[in-house]
PDB file of C-alpha atoms in Angstrom:
ATOM      1  CA  GLN A  88     -12.498  11.374 -10.426  1.00  0.00           C
ATOM      2  CA  VAL A  89     -10.474  10.701  -7.166  1.00  0.00           C
ATOM      3  CA  LEU A  90     -10.055   6.910  -7.201  1.00  0.00           C
ATOM      4  CA  LEU A  91      -7.412   6.272  -4.431  1.00  0.00           C
ATOM      5  CA  VAL A  92      -6.430   8.668  -1.561  1.00  0.00           C
ATOM      6  CA  GLU A  93      -3.577   7.777   0.911  1.00  0.00           C
ATOM      7  CA  SER A  94      -3.293   9.248   4.352  1.00  0.00           C
ATOM      8  CA  GLY A  95      -1.451   8.482   7.523  1.00  0.00           C
ATOM      9  CA  GLY A  96       1.959   9.337   6.751  1.00  0.00           C
ATOM     10  CA  GLY A  97       4.423  11.571   8.750  1.00  0.00           C
ATOM     11  CA  LEU A  98       7.676  12.064  10.393  1.00  0.00           C
ATOM     12  CA  VAL A  99       8.662   9.212  12.984  1.00  0.00           C
ATOM     13  CA  GLN A 100      11.610   8.139  14.758  1.00  0.00           C
ATOM     14  CA  ALA A 101      13.268   4.902  13.940  1.00  0.00           C
ATOM     15  CA  GLY A 102      11.488   2.037  15.762  1.00  0.00           C
ATOM     16  CA  GLY A 103       8.219   3.882  15.426  1.00  0.00           C
ATOM     17  CA  SER A 104       4.894   2.927  13.753  1.00  0.00           C
ATOM     18  CA  LEU A 105       2.356   4.449  11.349  1.00  0.00           C
ATOM     19  CA  ARG A 106      -0.788   3.265  10.089  1.00  0.00           C
ATOM     20  CA  LEU A 107      -1.204   4.213   6.398  1.00  0.00           C
ATOM     21  CA  SER A 108      -4.750   4.432   4.868  1.00  0.00           C
ATOM     22  CA  CYS A 109      -5.971   4.270   1.327  1.00  0.00           C
ATOM     23  CA  ALA A 110      -9.651   5.145   0.721  1.00  0.00           C
ATOM     24  CA  ALA A 111     -10.768   4.115  -2.808  1.00  0.00           C
ATOM     25  CA  SER A 112     -13.947   4.445  -4.714  1.00  0.00           C
ATOM     26  CA  GLN A 113     -16.020   1.224  -4.953  1.00  0.00           C
ATOM     27  CA  GLU A 114     -15.421   0.826  -8.476  1.00  0.00           C
ATOM     28  CA  THR A 115     -11.857   0.910  -8.175  1.00  0.00           C
ATOM     29  CA  PHE A 116     -11.649  -1.254  -4.979  1.00  0.00           C
ATOM     30  CA  GLN A 117     -14.189  -4.015  -5.590  1.00  0.00           C
ATOM     31  CA  TYR A 118     -13.010  -7.294  -6.784  1.00  0.00           C
ATOM     32  CA  SER A 119      -9.385  -6.033  -6.728  1.00  0.00           C
ATOM     33  CA  THR A 120      -6.029  -6.850  -5.478  1.00  0.00           C
ATOM     34  CA  MET A 121      -4.975  -3.724  -3.654  1.00  0.00           C
ATOM     35  CA  GLY A 122      -1.117  -3.013  -3.188  1.00  0.00           C
ATOM     36  CA  TRP A 123       1.242  -0.562  -1.546  1.00  0.00           C
ATOM     37  CA  PHE A 124       4.223   0.695  -3.135  1.00  0.00           C
ATOM     38  CA  ARG A 125       6.909   3.147  -2.062  1.00  0.00           C
ATOM     39  CA  GLN A 126       9.243   5.370  -3.812  1.00  0.00           C
ATOM     40  CA  ALA A 127      12.296   6.995  -2.273  1.00  0.00           C
ATOM     41  CA  PRO A 128      13.902   9.942  -3.825  1.00  0.00           C
ATOM     42  CA  GLY A 129      15.800   9.029  -7.016  1.00  0.00           C
ATOM     43  CA  LYS A 130      14.436   5.449  -6.951  1.00  0.00           C
ATOM     44  CA  GLY A 131      11.837   3.407  -8.534  1.00  0.00           C
ATOM     45  CA  ARG A 132       8.452   2.536  -7.342  1.00  0.00           C
ATOM     46  CA  LYS A 133       8.655  -0.800  -5.435  1.00  0.00           C
ATOM     47  CA  VAL A 134       5.782  -3.103  -4.132  1.00  0.00           C
ATOM     48  CA  VAL A 135       5.961  -3.244  -0.409  1.00  0.00           C
ATOM     49  CA  ALA A 136       2.817  -5.387   0.261  1.00  0.00           C
ATOM     50  CA  SER A 137      -0.333  -6.699  -1.556  1.00  0.00           C
ATOM     51  CA  VAL A 138      -3.581  -8.066  -0.385  1.00  0.00           C
ATOM     52  CA  SER A 139      -6.283 -10.052  -2.394  1.00  0.00           C
ATOM     53  CA  TRP A 140      -9.878  -9.060  -2.711  1.00  0.00           C
ATOM     54  CA  SER A 141     -11.069 -11.424   0.072  1.00  0.00           C
ATOM     55  CA  GLY A 142      -8.075 -10.263   2.276  1.00  0.00           C
ATOM     56  CA  ALA A 143      -7.116 -13.950   2.545  1.00  0.00           C
ATOM     57  CA  ARG A 144      -3.934 -13.541   0.786  1.00  0.00           C
ATOM     58  CA  THR A 145      -1.098 -11.054   1.286  1.00  0.00           C
ATOM     59  CA  THR A 146       2.456 -10.628   0.069  1.00  0.00           C
ATOM     60  CA  PHE A 147       5.414  -8.728   1.462  1.00  0.00           C
ATOM     61  CA  ALA A 148       8.446  -7.491   0.207  1.00  0.00           C
ATOM     62  CA  ASP A 149      11.460  -9.266   2.025  1.00  0.00           C
ATOM     63  CA  SER A 150      12.543  -5.797   3.442  1.00  0.00           C
ATOM     64  CA  VAL A 151       9.457  -5.242   5.165  1.00  0.00           C
ATOM     65  CA  ALA A 152       8.200  -8.739   5.916  1.00  0.00           C
ATOM     66  CA  GLY A 153       7.657  -9.202   9.580  1.00  0.00           C
ATOM     67  CA  ARG A 154       7.446  -5.488  10.388  1.00  0.00           C
ATOM     68  CA  PHE A 155       4.490  -4.257   8.094  1.00  0.00           C
ATOM     69  CA  THR A 156       1.021  -5.794   7.858  1.00  0.00           C
ATOM     70  CA  ILE A 157      -1.708  -5.169   5.090  1.00  0.00           C
ATOM     71  CA  SER A 158      -5.444  -5.402   5.518  1.00  0.00           C
ATOM     72  CA  ARG A 159      -8.548  -4.274   3.964  1.00  0.00           C
ATOM     73  CA  ASP A 160     -11.968  -3.364   4.886  1.00  0.00           C
ATOM     74  CA  ASN A 161     -14.294  -3.949   1.895  1.00  0.00           C
ATOM     75  CA  ALA A 162     -17.106  -2.477   3.622  1.00  0.00           C
ATOM     76  CA  GLN A 163     -15.389   0.871   3.593  1.00  0.00           C
ATOM     77  CA  ASN A 164     -13.435   0.480   0.443  1.00  0.00           C
ATOM     78  CA  THR A 165     -10.294   1.114   2.298  1.00  0.00           C
ATOM     79  CA  VAL A 166      -7.094  -0.725   2.548  1.00  0.00           C
ATOM     80  CA  TYR A 167      -4.376  -0.263   5.448  1.00  0.00           C
ATOM     81  CA  LEU A 168      -0.744  -0.687   5.707  1.00  0.00           C
ATOM     82  CA  GLN A 169       0.481  -1.030   9.330  1.00  0.00           C
ATOM     83  CA  THR A 170       4.060  -0.016   9.573  1.00  0.00           C
ATOM     84  CA  ASN A 171       6.048  -0.973  12.611  1.00  0.00           C
ATOM     85  CA  SER A 172       9.757  -0.928  13.544  1.00  0.00           C
ATOM     86  CA  LEU A 173      10.392   1.594  11.003  1.00  0.00           C
ATOM     87  CA  LYS A 174      13.783   2.253   9.681  1.00  0.00           C
ATOM     88  CA  PRO A 175      15.389   5.162   7.965  1.00  0.00           C
ATOM     89  CA  GLU A 176      15.393   3.115   4.857  1.00  0.00           C
ATOM     90  CA  ASP A 177      11.757   2.906   5.097  1.00  0.00           C
ATOM     91  CA  THR A 178      11.490   6.618   4.178  1.00  0.00           C
ATOM     92  CA  ALA A 179       9.569   7.127   0.957  1.00  0.00           C
ATOM     93  CA  VAL A 180       6.414   8.421  -0.586  1.00  0.00           C
ATOM     94  CA  TYR A 181       3.920   5.255  -0.234  1.00  0.00           C
ATOM     95  CA  TYR A 182       1.321   4.775  -2.676  1.00  0.00           C
ATOM     96  CA  CYS A 183      -1.614   2.492  -3.036  1.00  0.00           C
ATOM     97  CA  ALA A 184      -2.769   1.010  -6.215  1.00  0.00           C
ATOM     98  CA  ARG A 185      -5.152  -1.432  -7.541  1.00  0.00           C
ATOM     99  CA  SER A 186      -4.709  -4.440  -9.784  1.00  0.00           C
ATOM    100  CA  ARG A 187      -7.162  -6.801 -11.443  1.00  0.00           C
ATOM    101  CA  THR A 188      -4.881  -9.731 -11.140  1.00  0.00           C
ATOM    102  CA  TRP A 189      -3.467 -11.730  -8.379  1.00  0.00           C
ATOM    103  CA  PRO A 190      -0.765 -12.361  -7.571  1.00  0.00           C
ATOM    104  CA  ALA A 191       0.556  -8.738  -8.551  1.00  0.00           C
ATOM    105  CA  ARG A 192       3.888  -7.771  -7.397  1.00  0.00           C
ATOM    106  CA  ALA A 193       5.114  -5.539 -10.225  1.00  0.00           C
ATOM    107  CA  SER A 194       4.106  -1.729 -10.470  1.00  0.00           C
ATOM    108  CA  ASN A 195       3.092  -2.529 -14.394  1.00  0.00           C
ATOM    109  CA  GLN A 196       0.464  -5.098 -13.036  1.00  0.00           C
ATOM    110  CA  TYR A 197      -1.470  -2.138 -11.226  1.00  0.00           C
ATOM    111  CA  ASP A 198      -3.646   0.286 -13.420  1.00  0.00           C
ATOM    112  CA  TYR A 199      -4.783   2.827 -10.864  1.00  0.00           C
ATOM    113  CA  TRP A 200      -2.625   4.904  -8.415  1.00  0.00           C
ATOM    114  CA  GLY A 201      -3.145   7.166  -5.409  1.00  0.00           C
ATOM    115  CA  GLN A 202      -1.127  10.438  -5.036  1.00  0.00           C
ATOM    116  CA  GLY A 203       0.873   9.101  -2.176  1.00  0.00           C
ATOM    117  CA  THR A 204       1.628   9.864   1.470  1.00  0.00           C
ATOM    118  CA  GLN A 205       5.250  10.742   2.699  1.00  0.00           C
ATOM    119  CA  VAL A 206       6.652   8.653   5.360  1.00  0.00           C
ATOM    120  CA  THR A 207       9.932  10.080   6.844  1.00  0.00           C
ATOM    121  CA  VAL A 208      11.816   8.030   9.383  1.00  0.00           C
ATOM    122  CA  SER A 209      14.515   9.783  11.311  1.00  0.00           C
ATOM    123  CA  SER A 210      17.684   7.987  12.775  1.00  0.00           C
TER     124      SER A 210
END
C-alpha cells in the first residue's frame, strides 16, 4: 500500500518558492503528527517542520523558520510545506512522514515515510 506520496518538488532559482504536498492514506494520516524532513546528498535526514493532528501546533527547524510554513487539510488527508525564499542549501529530497507522538522532531519518532520529492535550488 502507498501510504504517503510527496509531490511539488522541482528546480527553482534562489529566492523562489515551491509548495510541496503529501497525500496520505486516511489510516496513516488520521490522529497523527505529520512532519517534513529533507536529506541532502551524503547527509542525514533532518526534520524541517511538523504539524500536530489539529493543525494548531507547528514546529520548524531554525534553518527554515520564517521562510517555510506547514499546514494540513484533514478532509483531504494532505499535508503541505510552503517553501519561500529558497536558498541553495535547501536543496534536498523532501520527505513527509507521520508520527504518533507530539512533539516529534527526530526521524526515529516517525514510523511511516513517503518516497520523497526533489527540491533543487540554483544559485
